[in-house]
Amino acid sequence: MADNKHKTMIGRVVSARMNKTCIVAVEKQKQHPLYRKTYRLEVKYKVHDEKGECQADDRVRIVETRPLSKEKRWRVAEIISKAAVVEIKPGEVV
């Protein structure tokens, strides 16, 4: 687990097509400054995935780190849950 010095967030992997990089969407709730209504906001982060283990729809914990590239400031700390993989046989496609 990460220590308390670094920020951590939990999000969902949106894309894992790049080499050692995945895009993680983190859902946040904010409050409107005037009307005080809470609304959902989805922020996407480019995250360093050293081993390339992340797949689309995995839930991951990300940790803040030093700048790794122009846009990467986060890395995958752990994969909380893997996405369900649906097996389809060639004869089942309609």
PDB file of C-alpha atoms in Angstrom:
ATOM      1  CA  MET A   1       0.000   0.000   0.000  1.00  0.00           C
ATOM      2  CA  ALA A   2       1.032   3.595  -0.413  1.00  0.00           C
ATOM      3  CA  ASP A   3       2.145   5.759   2.451  1.00  0.00           C
ATOM      4  CA  ASN A   4       0.281   8.900   3.528  1.00  0.00           C
ATOM      5  CA  LYS A   5       2.642  11.339   1.777  1.00  0.00           C
ATOM      6  CA  HIS A   6       1.213  10.707  -1.686  1.00  0.00           C
ATOM      7  CA  LYS A   7      -2.316  11.232  -2.948  1.00  0.00           C
ATOM      8  CA  THR A   8      -4.228   8.080  -3.853  1.00  0.00           C
ATOM      9  CA  MET A   9      -7.394   7.620  -5.886  1.00  0.00           C
ATOM     10  CA  ILE A  10      -9.522   4.734  -7.073  1.00  0.00           C
ATOM     11  CA  GLY A  11     -10.701   4.678 -10.671  1.00  0.00           C
ATOM     12  CA  ARG A  12     -11.670   2.601 -13.675  1.00  0.00           C
ATOM     13  CA  VAL A  13      -9.330   1.843 -16.572  1.00  0.00           C
ATOM     14  CA  VAL A  14     -10.791   3.352 -19.739  1.00  0.00           C
ATOM     15  CA  SER A  15      -8.008   2.482 -22.170  1.00  0.00           C
ATOM     16  CA  ALA A  16      -4.949   0.236 -21.948  1.00  0.00           C
ATOM     17  CA  ARG A  17      -3.735   0.373 -25.552  1.00  0.00           C
ATOM     18  CA  MET A  18      -0.497   2.256 -24.974  1.00  0.00           C
ATOM     19  CA  ASN A  19       2.793   0.673 -23.949  1.00  0.00           C
ATOM     20  CA  LYS A  20       3.244   0.944 -20.135  1.00  0.00           C
ATOM     21  CA  THR A  21       0.471   3.550 -19.956  1.00  0.00           C
ATOM     22  CA  CYS A  22      -3.240   3.345 -19.292  1.00  0.00           C
ATOM     23  CA  ILE A  23      -5.953   5.961 -18.953  1.00  0.00           C
ATOM     24  CA  VAL A  24      -7.888   5.873 -15.685  1.00  0.00           C
ATOM     25  CA  ALA A  25     -11.186   7.702 -15.145  1.00  0.00           C
ATOM     26  CA  VAL A  26     -11.792   8.858 -11.576  1.00  0.00           C
ATOM     27  CA  GLU A  27     -15.301   9.951 -10.645  1.00  0.00           C
ATOM     28  CA  LYS A  28     -15.445  12.913  -8.271  1.00  0.00           C
ATOM     29  CA  GLN A  29     -18.310  14.810  -6.689  1.00  0.00           C
ATOM     30  CA  LYS A  30     -18.195  18.579  -6.567  1.00  0.00           C
ATOM     31  CA  GLN A  31     -20.555  21.169  -5.190  1.00  0.00           C
ATOM     32  CA  HIS A  32     -21.672  24.135  -7.250  1.00  0.00           C
ATOM     33  CA  PRO A  33     -20.350  27.311  -5.593  1.00  0.00           C
ATOM     34  CA  LEU A  34     -23.595  29.290  -5.913  1.00  0.00           C
ATOM     35  CA  TYR A  35     -26.417  26.735  -5.996  1.00  0.00           C
ATOM     36  CA  ARG A  36     -24.825  24.138  -3.663  1.00  0.00           C
ATOM     37  CA  LYS A  37     -26.005  21.265  -5.850  1.00  0.00           C
ATOM     38  CA  THR A  38     -23.592  18.327  -5.982  1.00  0.00           C
ATOM     39  CA  TYR A  39     -22.718  16.998  -9.412  1.00  0.00           C
ATOM     40  CA  ARG A  40     -20.510  14.211 -10.726  1.00  0.00           C
ATOM     41  CA  LEU A  41     -17.325  14.933 -12.584  1.00  0.00           C
ATOM     42  CA  GLU A  42     -15.210  12.359 -14.393  1.00  0.00           C
ATOM     43  CA  VAL A  43     -11.508  13.214 -14.636  1.00  0.00           C
ATOM     44  CA  LYS A  44      -9.144  11.125 -16.779  1.00  0.00           C
ATOM     45  CA  TYR A  45      -5.502  10.591 -15.825  1.00  0.00           C
ATOM     46  CA  LYS A  46      -2.655   9.020 -17.794  1.00  0.00           C
ATOM     47  CA  VAL A  47      -1.164   6.419 -15.469  1.00  0.00           C
ATOM     48  CA  HIS A  48       2.116   4.499 -15.598  1.00  0.00           C
ATOM     49  CA  ASP A  49       1.569   0.721 -15.709  1.00  0.00           C
ATOM     50  CA  GLU A  50       5.070  -0.804 -15.563  1.00  0.00           C
ATOM     51  CA  LYS A  51       4.065  -4.447 -16.078  1.00  0.00           C
ATOM     52  CA  GLY A  52       1.217  -3.796 -18.514  1.00  0.00           C
ATOM     53  CA  GLU A  53      -1.247  -5.803 -16.413  1.00  0.00           C
ATOM     54  CA  CYS A  54      -4.201  -3.403 -16.621  1.00  0.00           C
ATOM     55  CA  GLN A  55      -7.099  -4.143 -18.953  1.00  0.00           C
ATOM     56  CA  ALA A  56     -10.136  -2.035 -19.805  1.00  0.00           C
ATOM     57  CA  ASP A  57     -12.785  -1.864 -17.031  1.00  0.00           C
ATOM     58  CA  ASP A  58     -10.383  -2.890 -14.225  1.00  0.00           C
ATOM     59  CA  ARG A  59     -10.718  -1.013 -10.939  1.00  0.00           C
ATOM     60  CA  VAL A  60      -7.308   0.281  -9.851  1.00  0.00           C
ATOM     61  CA  ARG A  61      -5.743   2.353  -7.098  1.00  0.00           C
ATOM     62  CA  ILE A  62      -3.411   5.043  -8.433  1.00  0.00           C
ATOM     63  CA  VAL A  63      -0.708   6.916  -6.525  1.00  0.00           C
ATOM     64  CA  GLU A  64       0.832  10.302  -7.225  1.00  0.00           C
ATOM     65  CA  THR A  65       4.480  10.143  -8.279  1.00  0.00           C
ATOM     66  CA  ARG A  66       7.196  12.277  -9.827  1.00  0.00           C
ATOM     67  CA  PRO A  67       6.691  13.407 -13.440  1.00  0.00           C
ATOM     68  CA  LEU A  68       7.347  10.405 -15.692  1.00  0.00           C
ATOM     69  CA  SER A  69       6.548  12.128 -18.990  1.00  0.00           C
ATOM     70  CA  LYS A  70       4.790  15.220 -20.275  1.00  0.00           C
ATOM     71  CA  GLU A  71       1.381  14.134 -18.942  1.00  0.00           C
ATOM     72  CA  LYS A  72       2.038  11.160 -16.617  1.00  0.00           C
ATOM     73  CA  ARG A  73       2.109  12.025 -12.903  1.00  0.00           C
ATOM     74  CA  TRP A  74       0.421   8.887 -11.544  1.00  0.00           C
ATOM     75  CA  ARG A  75       1.258   5.168 -11.336  1.00  0.00           C
ATOM     76  CA  VAL A  76      -0.771   2.035 -10.645  1.00  0.00           C
ATOM     77  CA  ALA A  77      -0.398   0.945  -7.018  1.00  0.00           C
ATOM     78  CA  GLU A  78      -2.667  -2.101  -7.213  1.00  0.00           C
ATOM     79  CA  ILE A  79      -5.419  -3.676  -9.253  1.00  0.00           C
ATOM     80  CA  ILE A  80      -8.452  -3.901  -6.968  1.00  0.00           C
ATOM     81  CA  SER A  81     -10.660  -5.974  -9.272  1.00  0.00           C
ATOM     82  CA  LYS A  82     -10.220  -7.366 -12.754  1.00  0.00           C
ATOM     83  CA  ALA A  83     -12.872  -6.911 -15.448  1.00  0.00           C
ATOM     84  CA  ALA A  84     -15.105  -9.840 -16.275  1.00  0.00           C
ATOM     85  CA  VAL A  85     -14.015 -11.500 -19.520  1.00  0.00           C
ATOM     86  CA  VAL A  86     -16.803 -12.919 -21.675  1.00  0.00           C
ATOM     87  CA  GLU A  87     -15.799 -15.940 -23.766  1.00  0.00           C
ATOM     88  CA  ILE A  88     -17.667 -16.222 -27.089  1.00  0.00           C
ATOM     89  CA  LYS A  89     -17.164 -19.266 -29.299  1.00  0.00           C
ATOM     90  CA  PRO A  90     -17.170 -18.821 -33.101  1.00  0.00           C
ATOM     91  CA  GLY A  91     -20.452 -20.736 -33.473  1.00  0.00           C
ATOM     92  CA  GLU A  92     -22.310 -18.475 -31.033  1.00  0.00           C
ATOM     93  CA  VAL A  93     -21.965 -15.275 -33.079  1.00  0.00           C
ATOM     94  CA  VAL A  94     -25.229 -14.394 -34.768  1.00  0.00           C
TER      95      VAL A  94
END
